[in-house]
Short mmCIF file of C-alpha atoms in Angstrom, two decimals:
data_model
loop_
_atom_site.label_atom_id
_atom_site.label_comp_id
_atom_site.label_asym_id
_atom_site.label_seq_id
_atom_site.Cartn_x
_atom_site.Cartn_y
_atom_site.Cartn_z
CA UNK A 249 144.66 105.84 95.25
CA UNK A 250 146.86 103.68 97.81
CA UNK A 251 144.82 100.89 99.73
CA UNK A 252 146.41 99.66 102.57
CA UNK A 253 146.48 96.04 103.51
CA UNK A 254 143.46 95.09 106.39
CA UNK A 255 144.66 92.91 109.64
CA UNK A 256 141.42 90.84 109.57
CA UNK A 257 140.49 89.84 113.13
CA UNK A 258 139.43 86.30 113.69
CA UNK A 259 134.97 86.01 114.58
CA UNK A 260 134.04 89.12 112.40
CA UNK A 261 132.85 88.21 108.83
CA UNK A 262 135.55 89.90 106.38
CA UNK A 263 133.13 91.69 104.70
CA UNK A 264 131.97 93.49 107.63
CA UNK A 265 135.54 94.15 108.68
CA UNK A 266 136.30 95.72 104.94
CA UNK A 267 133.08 97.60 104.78
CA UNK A 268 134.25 99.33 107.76
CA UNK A 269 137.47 100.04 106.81
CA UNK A 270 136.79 101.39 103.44
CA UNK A 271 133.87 103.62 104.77
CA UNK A 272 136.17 105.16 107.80
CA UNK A 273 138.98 105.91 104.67
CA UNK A 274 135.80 107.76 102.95
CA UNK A 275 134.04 109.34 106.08
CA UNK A 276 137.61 110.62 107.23
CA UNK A 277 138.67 112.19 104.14
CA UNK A 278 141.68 110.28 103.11
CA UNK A 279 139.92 108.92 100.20
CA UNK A 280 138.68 112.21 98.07
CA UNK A 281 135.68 112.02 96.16
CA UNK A 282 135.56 110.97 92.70
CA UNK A 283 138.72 109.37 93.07
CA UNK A 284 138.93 105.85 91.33
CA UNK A 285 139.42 102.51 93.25
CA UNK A 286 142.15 99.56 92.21
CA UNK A 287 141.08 97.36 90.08
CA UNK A 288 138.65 94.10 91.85
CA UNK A 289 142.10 91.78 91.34
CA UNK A 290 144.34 94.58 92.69
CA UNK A 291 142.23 94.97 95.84
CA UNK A 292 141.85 90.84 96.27
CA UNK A 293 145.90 90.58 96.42
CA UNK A 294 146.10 93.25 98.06
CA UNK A 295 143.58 92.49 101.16
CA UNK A 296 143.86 88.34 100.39
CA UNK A 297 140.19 87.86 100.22
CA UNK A 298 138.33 86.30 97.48
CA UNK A 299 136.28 87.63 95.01
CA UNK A 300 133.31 86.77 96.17
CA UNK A 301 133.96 88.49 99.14
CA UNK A 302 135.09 91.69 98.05
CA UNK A 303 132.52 91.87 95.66
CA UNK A 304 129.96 91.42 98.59
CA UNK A 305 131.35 94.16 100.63
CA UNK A 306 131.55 96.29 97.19
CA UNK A 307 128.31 96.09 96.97
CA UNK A 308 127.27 96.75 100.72
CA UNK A 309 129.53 99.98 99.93
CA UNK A 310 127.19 101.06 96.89
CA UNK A 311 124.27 100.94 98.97
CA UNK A 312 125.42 103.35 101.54
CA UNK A 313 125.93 105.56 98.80
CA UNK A 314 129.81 105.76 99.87
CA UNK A 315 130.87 104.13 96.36
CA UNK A 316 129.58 104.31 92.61
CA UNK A 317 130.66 101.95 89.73
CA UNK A 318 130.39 101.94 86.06
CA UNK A 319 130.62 99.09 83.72
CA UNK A 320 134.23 98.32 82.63
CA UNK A 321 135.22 101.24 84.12
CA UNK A 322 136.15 100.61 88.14
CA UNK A 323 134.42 101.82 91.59
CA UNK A 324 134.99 105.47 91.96
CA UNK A 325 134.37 107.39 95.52
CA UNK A 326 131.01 108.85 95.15
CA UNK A 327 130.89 112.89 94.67
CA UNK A 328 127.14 113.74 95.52
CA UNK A 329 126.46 111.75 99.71
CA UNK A 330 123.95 113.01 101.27
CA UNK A 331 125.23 114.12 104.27
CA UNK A 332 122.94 114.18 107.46
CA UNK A 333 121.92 117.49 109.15
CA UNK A 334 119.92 118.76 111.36
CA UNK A 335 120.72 122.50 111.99
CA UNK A 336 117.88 123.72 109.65
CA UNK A 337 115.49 120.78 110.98
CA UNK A 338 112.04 121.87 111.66
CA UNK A 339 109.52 119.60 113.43
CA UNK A 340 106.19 119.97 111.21
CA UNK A 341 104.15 117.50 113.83
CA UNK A 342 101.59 118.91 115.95
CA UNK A 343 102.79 120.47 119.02
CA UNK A 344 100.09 121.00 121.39
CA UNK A 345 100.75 119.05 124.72
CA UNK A 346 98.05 115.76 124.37
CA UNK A 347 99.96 115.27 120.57
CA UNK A 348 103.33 115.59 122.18
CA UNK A 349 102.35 113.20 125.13
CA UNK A 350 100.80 110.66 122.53
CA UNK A 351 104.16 110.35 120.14
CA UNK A 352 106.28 108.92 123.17
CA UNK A 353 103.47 106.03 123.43
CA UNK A 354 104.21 104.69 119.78
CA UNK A 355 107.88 104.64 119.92
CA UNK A 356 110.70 103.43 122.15
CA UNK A 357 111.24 107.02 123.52
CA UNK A 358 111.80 106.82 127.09
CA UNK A 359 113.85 104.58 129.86
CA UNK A 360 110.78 103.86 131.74
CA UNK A 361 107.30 103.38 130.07
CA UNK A 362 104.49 103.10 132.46
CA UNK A 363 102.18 104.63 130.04
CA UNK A 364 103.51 102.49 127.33
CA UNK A 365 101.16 99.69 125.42
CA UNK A 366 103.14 96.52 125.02
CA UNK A 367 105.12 93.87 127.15
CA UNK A 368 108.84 94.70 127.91
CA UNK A 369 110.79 93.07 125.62
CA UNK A 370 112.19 90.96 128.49
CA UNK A 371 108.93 89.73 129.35
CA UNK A 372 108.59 88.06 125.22
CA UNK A 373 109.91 84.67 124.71
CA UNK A 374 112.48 85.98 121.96
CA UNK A 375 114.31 83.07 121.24
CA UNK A 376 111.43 81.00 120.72
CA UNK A 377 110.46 83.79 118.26
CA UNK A 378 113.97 83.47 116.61
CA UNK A 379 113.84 79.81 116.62
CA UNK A 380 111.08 80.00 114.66
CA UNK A 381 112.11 82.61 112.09
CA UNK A 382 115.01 81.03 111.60
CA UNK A 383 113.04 77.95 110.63
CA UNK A 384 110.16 79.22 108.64
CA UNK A 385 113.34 80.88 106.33
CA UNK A 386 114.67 77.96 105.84
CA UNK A 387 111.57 75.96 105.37
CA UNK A 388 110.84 75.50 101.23
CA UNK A 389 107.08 76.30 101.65
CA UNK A 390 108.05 79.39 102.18
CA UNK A 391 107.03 81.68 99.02
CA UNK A 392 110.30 84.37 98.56
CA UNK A 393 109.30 85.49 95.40
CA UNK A 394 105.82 85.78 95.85
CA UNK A 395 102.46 87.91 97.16
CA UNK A 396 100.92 86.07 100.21
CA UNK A 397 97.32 84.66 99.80
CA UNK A 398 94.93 87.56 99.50
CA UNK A 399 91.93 86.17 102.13
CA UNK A 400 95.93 84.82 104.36
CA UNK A 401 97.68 81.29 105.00
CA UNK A 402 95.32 79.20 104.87
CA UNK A 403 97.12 76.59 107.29
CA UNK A 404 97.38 79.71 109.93
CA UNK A 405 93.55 80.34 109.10
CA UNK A 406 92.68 76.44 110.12
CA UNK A 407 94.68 76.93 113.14
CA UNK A 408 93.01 80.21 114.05
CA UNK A 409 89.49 78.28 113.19
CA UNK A 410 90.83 76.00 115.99
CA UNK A 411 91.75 78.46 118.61
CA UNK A 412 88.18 80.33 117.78
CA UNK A 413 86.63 77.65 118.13
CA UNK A 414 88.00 77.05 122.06
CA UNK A 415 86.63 79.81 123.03
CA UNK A 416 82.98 79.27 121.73
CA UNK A 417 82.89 81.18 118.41
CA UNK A 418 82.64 78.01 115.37
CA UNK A 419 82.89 79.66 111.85
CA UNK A 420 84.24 78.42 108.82
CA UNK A 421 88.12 79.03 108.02
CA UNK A 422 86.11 81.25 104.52
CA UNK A 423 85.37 83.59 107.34
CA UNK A 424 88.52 84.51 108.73
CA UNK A 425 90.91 87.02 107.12
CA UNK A 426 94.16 87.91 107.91
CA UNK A 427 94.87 91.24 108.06
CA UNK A 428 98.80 93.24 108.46
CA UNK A 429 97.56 94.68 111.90
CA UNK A 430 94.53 95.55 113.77
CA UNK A 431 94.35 99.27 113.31
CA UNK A 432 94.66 98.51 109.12
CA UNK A 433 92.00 95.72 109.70
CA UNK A 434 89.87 98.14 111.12
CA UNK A 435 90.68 101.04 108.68
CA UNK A 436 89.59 98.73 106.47
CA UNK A 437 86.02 97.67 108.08
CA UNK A 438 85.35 100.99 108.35
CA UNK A 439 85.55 101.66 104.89
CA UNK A 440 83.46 98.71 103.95
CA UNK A 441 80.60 99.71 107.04
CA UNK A 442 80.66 103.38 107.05
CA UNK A 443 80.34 106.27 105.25
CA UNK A 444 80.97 109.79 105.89
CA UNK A 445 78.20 111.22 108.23
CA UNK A 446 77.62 108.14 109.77
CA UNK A 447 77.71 108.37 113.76
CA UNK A 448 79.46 105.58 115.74
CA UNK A 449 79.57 104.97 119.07
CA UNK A 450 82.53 104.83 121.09
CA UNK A 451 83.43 103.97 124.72
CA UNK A 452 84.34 106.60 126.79
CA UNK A 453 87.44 106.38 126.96
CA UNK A 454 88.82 104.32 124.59
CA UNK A 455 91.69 103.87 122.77
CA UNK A 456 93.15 106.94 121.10
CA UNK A 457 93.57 106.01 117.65
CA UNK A 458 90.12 104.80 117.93
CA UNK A 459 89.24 108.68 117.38
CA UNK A 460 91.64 109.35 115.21
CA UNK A 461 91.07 106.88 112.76
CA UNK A 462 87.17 107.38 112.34
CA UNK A 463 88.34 110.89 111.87
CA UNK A 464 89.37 109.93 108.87
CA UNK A 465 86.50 108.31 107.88
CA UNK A 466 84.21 111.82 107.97
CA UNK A 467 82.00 110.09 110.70
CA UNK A 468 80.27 111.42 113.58
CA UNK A 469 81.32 109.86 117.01
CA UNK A 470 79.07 109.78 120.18
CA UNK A 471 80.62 107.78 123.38
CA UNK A 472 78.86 106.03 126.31
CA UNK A 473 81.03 106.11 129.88
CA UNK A 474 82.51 102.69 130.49
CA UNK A 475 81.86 101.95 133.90
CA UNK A 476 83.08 99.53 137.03
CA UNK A 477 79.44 98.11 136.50
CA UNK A 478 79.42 98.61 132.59
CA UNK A 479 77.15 100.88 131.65
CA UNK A 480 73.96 103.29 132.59
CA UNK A 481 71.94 100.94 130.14
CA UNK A 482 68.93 103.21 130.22
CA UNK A 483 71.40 106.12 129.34
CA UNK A 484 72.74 103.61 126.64
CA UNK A 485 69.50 103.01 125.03
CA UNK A 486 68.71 107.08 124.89
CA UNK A 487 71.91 107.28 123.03
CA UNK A 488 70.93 104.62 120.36
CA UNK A 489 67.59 105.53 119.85
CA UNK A 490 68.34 109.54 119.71
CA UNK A 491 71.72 109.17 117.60
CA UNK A 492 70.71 105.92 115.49
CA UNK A 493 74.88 104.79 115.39
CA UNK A 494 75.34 102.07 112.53
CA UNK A 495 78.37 100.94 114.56
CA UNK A 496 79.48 100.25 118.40
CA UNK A 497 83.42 99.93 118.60
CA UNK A 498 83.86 98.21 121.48
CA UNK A 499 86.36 95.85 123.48
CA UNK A 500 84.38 93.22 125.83
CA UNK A 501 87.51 91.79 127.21
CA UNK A 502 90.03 93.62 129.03
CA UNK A 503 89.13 97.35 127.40
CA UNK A 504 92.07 99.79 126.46
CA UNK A 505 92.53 101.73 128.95
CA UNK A 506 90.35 100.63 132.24
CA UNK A 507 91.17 96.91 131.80
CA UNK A 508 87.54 96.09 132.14
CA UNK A 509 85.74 93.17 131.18
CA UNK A 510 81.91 92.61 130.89
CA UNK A 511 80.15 90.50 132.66
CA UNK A 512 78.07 87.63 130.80
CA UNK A 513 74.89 89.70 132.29
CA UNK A 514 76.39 92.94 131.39
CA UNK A 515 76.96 91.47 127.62
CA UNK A 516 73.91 89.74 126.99
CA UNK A 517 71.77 93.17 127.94
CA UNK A 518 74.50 95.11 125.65
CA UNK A 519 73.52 92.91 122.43
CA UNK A 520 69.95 93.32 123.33
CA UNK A 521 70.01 96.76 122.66
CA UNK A 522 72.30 96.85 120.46
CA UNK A 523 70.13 94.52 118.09
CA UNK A 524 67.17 96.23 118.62
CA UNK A 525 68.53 99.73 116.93
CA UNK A 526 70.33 97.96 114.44
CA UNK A 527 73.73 98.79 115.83
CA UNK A 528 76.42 96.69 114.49
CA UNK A 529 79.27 95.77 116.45
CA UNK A 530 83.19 95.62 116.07
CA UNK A 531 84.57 93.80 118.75
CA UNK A 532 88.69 94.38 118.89
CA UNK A 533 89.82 92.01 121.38
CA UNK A 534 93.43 92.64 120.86
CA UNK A 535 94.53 92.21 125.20
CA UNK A 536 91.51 89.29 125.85
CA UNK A 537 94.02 86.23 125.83
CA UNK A 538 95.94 87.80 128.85
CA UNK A 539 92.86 87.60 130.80
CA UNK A 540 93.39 84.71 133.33
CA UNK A 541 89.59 83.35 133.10
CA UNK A 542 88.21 84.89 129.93
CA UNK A 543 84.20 85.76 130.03
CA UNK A 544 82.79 84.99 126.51
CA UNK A 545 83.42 87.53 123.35
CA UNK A 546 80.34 89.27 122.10
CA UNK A 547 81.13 87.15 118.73
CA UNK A 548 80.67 84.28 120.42
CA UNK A 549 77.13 85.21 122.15
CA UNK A 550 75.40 86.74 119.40
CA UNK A 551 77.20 85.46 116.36
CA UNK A 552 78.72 87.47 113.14
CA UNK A 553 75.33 88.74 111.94
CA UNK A 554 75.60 91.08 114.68
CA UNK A 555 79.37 91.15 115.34
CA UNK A 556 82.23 91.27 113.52
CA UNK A 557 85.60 90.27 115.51
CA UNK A 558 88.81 91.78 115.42
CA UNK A 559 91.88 90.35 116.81
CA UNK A 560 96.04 89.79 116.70
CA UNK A 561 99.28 88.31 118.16
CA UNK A 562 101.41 92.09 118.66
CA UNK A 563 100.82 92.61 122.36
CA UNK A 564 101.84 89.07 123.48
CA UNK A 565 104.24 88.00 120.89
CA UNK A 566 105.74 90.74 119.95
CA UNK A 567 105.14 94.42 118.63
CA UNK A 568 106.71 93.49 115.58
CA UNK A 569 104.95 90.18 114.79
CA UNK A 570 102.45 92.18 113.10
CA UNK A 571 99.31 89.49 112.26
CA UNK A 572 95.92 90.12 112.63
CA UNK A 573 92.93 89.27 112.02
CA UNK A 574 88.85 89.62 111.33
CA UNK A 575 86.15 87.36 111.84
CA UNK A 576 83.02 88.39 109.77
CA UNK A 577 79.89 87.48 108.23
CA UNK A 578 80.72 85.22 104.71
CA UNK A 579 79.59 88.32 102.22
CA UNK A 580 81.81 90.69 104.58
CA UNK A 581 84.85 88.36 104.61
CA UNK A 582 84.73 88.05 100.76
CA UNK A 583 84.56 92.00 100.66
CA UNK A 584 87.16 92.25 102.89
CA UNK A 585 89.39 89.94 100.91
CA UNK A 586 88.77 92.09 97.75
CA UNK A 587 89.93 94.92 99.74
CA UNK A 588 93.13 93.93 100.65
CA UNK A 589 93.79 93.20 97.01
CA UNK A 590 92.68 96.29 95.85
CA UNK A 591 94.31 98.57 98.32
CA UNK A 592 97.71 96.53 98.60
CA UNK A 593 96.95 95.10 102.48
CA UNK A 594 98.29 91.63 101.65
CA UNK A 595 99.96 90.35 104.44
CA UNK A 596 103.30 89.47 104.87
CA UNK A 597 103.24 85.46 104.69
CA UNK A 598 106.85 85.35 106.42
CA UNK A 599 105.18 86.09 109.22
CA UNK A 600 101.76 84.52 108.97
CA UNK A 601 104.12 81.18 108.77
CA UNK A 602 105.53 82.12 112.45
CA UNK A 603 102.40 82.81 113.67
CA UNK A 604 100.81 79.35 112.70
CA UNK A 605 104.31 77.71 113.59
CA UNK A 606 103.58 79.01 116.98
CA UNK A 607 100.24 78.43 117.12
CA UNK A 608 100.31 75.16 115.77
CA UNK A 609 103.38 73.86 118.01
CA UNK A 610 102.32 75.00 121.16
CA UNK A 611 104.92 77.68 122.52
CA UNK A 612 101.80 80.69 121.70
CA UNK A 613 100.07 78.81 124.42
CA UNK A 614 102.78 78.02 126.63
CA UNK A 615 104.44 81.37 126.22
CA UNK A 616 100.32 83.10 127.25
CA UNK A 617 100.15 80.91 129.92
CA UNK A 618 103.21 82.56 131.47
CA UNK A 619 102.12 86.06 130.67
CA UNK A 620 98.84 85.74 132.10
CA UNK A 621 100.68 84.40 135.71
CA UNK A 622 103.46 87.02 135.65
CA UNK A 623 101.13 89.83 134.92
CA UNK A 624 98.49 88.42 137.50
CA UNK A 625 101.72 89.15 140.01
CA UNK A 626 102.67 92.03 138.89
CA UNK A 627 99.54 93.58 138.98
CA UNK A 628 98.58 93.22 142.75
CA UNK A 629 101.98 94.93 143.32
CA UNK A 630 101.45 97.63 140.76
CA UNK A 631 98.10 98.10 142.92
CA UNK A 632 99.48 98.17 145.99
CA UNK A 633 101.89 101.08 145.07
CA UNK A 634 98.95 102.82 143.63
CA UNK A 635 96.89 103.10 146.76
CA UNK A 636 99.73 104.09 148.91
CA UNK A 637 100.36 106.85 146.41
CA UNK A 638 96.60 108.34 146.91
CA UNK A 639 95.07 106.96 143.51
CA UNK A 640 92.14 105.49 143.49
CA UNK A 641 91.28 102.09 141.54
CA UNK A 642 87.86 102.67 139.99
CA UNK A 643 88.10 99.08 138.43
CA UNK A 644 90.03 97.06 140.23
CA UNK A 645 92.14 94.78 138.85
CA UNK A 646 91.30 91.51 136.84
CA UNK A 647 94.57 90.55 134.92
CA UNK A 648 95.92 91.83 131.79
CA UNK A 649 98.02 94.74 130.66
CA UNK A 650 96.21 97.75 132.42
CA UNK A 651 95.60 99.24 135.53
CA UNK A 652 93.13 102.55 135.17
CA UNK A 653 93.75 104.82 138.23
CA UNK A 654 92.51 107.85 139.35
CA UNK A 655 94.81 110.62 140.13
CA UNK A 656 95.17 112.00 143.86
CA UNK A 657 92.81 115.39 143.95
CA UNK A 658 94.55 118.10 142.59
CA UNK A 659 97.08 116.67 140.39
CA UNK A 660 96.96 117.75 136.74
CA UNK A 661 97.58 114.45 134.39
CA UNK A 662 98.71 116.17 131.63
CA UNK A 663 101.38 118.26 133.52
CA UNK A 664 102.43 115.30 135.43
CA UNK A 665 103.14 113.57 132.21
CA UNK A 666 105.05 116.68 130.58
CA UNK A 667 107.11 117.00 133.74
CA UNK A 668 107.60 112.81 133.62
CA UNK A 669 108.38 112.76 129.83
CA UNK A 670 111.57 114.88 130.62
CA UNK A 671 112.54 112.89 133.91
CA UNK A 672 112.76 110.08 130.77
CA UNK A 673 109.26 108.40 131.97
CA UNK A 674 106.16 107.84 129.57
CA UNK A 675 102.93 108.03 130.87
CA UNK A 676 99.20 107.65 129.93
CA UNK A 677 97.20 110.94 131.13
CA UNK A 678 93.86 110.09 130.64
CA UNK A 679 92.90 112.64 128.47
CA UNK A 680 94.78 111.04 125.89
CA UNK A 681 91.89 108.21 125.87
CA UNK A 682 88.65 111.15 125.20
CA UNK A 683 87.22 114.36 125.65
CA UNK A 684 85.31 114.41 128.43
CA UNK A 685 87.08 116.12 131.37
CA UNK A 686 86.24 113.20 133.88
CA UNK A 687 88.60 111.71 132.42
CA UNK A 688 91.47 114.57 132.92
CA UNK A 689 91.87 113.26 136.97
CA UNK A 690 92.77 109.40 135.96
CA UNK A 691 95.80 107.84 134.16
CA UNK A 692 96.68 104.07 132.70
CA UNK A 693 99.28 102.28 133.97
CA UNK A 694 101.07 99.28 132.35
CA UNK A 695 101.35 96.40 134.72
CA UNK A 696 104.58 95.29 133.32
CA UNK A 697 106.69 98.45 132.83
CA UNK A 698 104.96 99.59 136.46
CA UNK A 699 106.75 96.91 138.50
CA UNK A 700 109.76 98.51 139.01
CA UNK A 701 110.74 100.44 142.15
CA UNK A 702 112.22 102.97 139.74
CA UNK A 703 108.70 104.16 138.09
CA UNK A 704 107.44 104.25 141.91
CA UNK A 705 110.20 106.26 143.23
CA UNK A 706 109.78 108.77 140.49
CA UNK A 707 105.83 109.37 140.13
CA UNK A 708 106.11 109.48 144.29
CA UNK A 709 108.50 112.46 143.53
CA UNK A 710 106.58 113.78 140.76
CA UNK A 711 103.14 113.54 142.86
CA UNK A 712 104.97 115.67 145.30
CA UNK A 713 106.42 118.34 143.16
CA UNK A 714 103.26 118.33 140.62
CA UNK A 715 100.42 118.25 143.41
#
């Protein structure tokens, strides 16, 4: 096999510059497979790189599957690639139209994402993110070659103690537990506070996966209407005392999808009657730190006899910073802890260490602070072009991520999203959120991804063509 010499070009690493070379000779057919490489010296002298650095790019080569080797024999160009198709591909997801509107939500599919749940990347401090990777790698106290703490960092736990305690809810640092993310954290209280045929009380709507993870769990699911003023509480208590839930799943702060938040008044009657039927509650209060002036969590009023908190960093830091975390009752925590050991949830200490970093250091805060003003801006705006598109605004909005609207009469959500999703736009129908068909007429909107003339221009157009 002839190897030709490489004219390396000066601010790309060598190795990436061989790699590419060697795998275009493969890819193209000019190298066959099976055929045997020059020796390691031959190919230094031949390409004047070191060693080292063809050994590196070697190696990159072997795990693309391009190359093989085979002690004191030589690299040989491998015989068996798999080669990508997709002629006989057959998509085994579900098809109907509320699964095919929901996959769009949980990826990056789409140019414009109105419907989508997380800040534009733009919008995330990145490089203070980087900054701080970059650091915690580098840092020794960082463990490479081993399993994080089981109950989480304990410096990240004293600093979420901290931050707790700020906003009225004083436990010990025993009592929080770090958790990979806040679906998993719940999966997990679930498993420790239900049991199949168990009924649980929902909002209605809520958040999708809500349903679809106590699916899982076998239990049965009743919902209450989340309303501008609440909730009917007389209709509430006829609920608890005819069903008997163990468990309320709730958000008090900023709820996913209406952005609502309950009043102190509203709250205080909730865990009244709540408490009297012996309904425990799970509080996820994943969006609550982009509220501007943050009523008190249900944690903090009644205490973690009653509630157990659930909380996490993806929606402001980013969706990849992946922490999270429950606040429960001691025997609880210590169960949960056991848990993660026994069904492999440890989490990832690389980035428990950015989380504290950030916490600890100040740009979390500084870097919420901003997010609560730009999204404060952006939402009168995003409300503005609501109401002059016919939706009503059951709500109204407070701050956060969400704006809950309620379709001009006539339109069809779902088929305005289907026609959207292949104009390259994501939206929310709200029957994506539950099952009861009051909720068919209304749609969430992000605040961020919905302040851009673009996503205007093109549900004005759709509302036309749709309506």
């Amino acid at each position: 096999m002839f190897v030709s010499a490489i004219t390396f070009v000066e601010g790309t690493p060598k190795v990436l510059q061989i790699v590419e070379a060697f795998s275009q000779a493969i890819e193209n057919g000019e190298w066959t497979p099976g055929s045997k490489l020059p020796s390691v010296r031959e190919l230094t002298e031949t390409l004047g790189v070191s060693k080292f650095t063809l050994n590196e790019a070697l190696d990159r080569l072997r795990g693309r599957n391009l190359l093989t080797s085979s002690q004191g024999r030589g690299y040989f160009v491998a015989t068996d690639r798999a080669r990508p198709t997709t002629s006989n591909w057959v998509d085994l997801l579900p098809q109907d139209l509320l699964s095919v509107l929901r996959r769009p939500l949980a990826t990056a599919h789409g140019d414009l994402r109105p419907g989508g749940g997380h800040l534009p990347e733009t919008w995330l401090d990145s490089e203070a993110l980087r900054q701080t990777l970059r650091s915690v790698v580098r840092a020794p106290s960082l463990r490479i070659a081993s399993l994080g703490t089981p109950a989480g960092l304990l410096p990240l736990r004293q600093a979420l103690q901290q931050k707790l305690h700020g906003e009225g809810l004083s436990v010990s640092v025993e009592q929080i537990i770090t958790t990979p993310n806040t679906v998993q954290g719940l999966d997990m209280l679930m498993r420790l506070l239900a049991r199949p045929g168990d009924t649980v009380l929902l909002d209605a709507p809520c958040y999708f996966n809500f349903h679809a993870n106590l699916a899982l769990h076998g239990v049965k699911v009743v919902t209450i209407p989340r309303r501008p003023d609440g909730f009917d509480f007389t209709a509430l208590e006829q609920l608890l005392a005819e069903h008997r839930p163990s468990l309320y799943l709730t958000t008090s702060v900023l709820h996913n999808p209406t952005g609502h938040s309950l009043s102190p008044g509203q709250a205080f009657r909730l865990l009244q009657l709540t408490e009297r039927y012996r309904c425990h509650i799970v509080e996820d209060d994943l969006y609550g730190d982009l509220h501007p002036n943050p009523p008190p969590r249900l944690a903090a009023l009644a205490g973690l006899d009653q509630v157990t908190y659930l909380s996490g960093f993806s929606k402001i830091l980013s969706a990849n910073a992946r922490v999270s975390f429950v606040v429960a009752a001691p025997q609880l925590a210590a169960n949960l802890t056991n848990m993660k050991l026994m069904s492999g949830g440890v989490t990832s200490e690389l980035f428990e260490q950015v989380v504290y970093r950030m916490l600890s250091e100040g740009s979390y805060a500084k870097h919420r602070k901003r997010m609560v003003q730009r999204l404060m801006e952006a939402g009168g705006r995003v409300e503005q072009w609501l109401k002059r598109c016919g939706c009503e605004l059951p709500m109204g909005y407070e701050g956060g991520m969400f704006i809950w609207a309620r379709l001009p009469p006539g339109v069809n959500g779902e088929l305005l999203a289907q026609a959207a999703l292949k104009q390259g736009m994501v939206l929310a129908p709200g029957a994506l959120f539950g099952y009861d068909p009051v909720q068919r007429d209304s749609m969430r909107f992000n605040v961020a991804h919905s302040d851009e003339p673009r996503v205007q221009q093109l549900f004005e157009t759709l509302l036309r063509s749709t309506g």
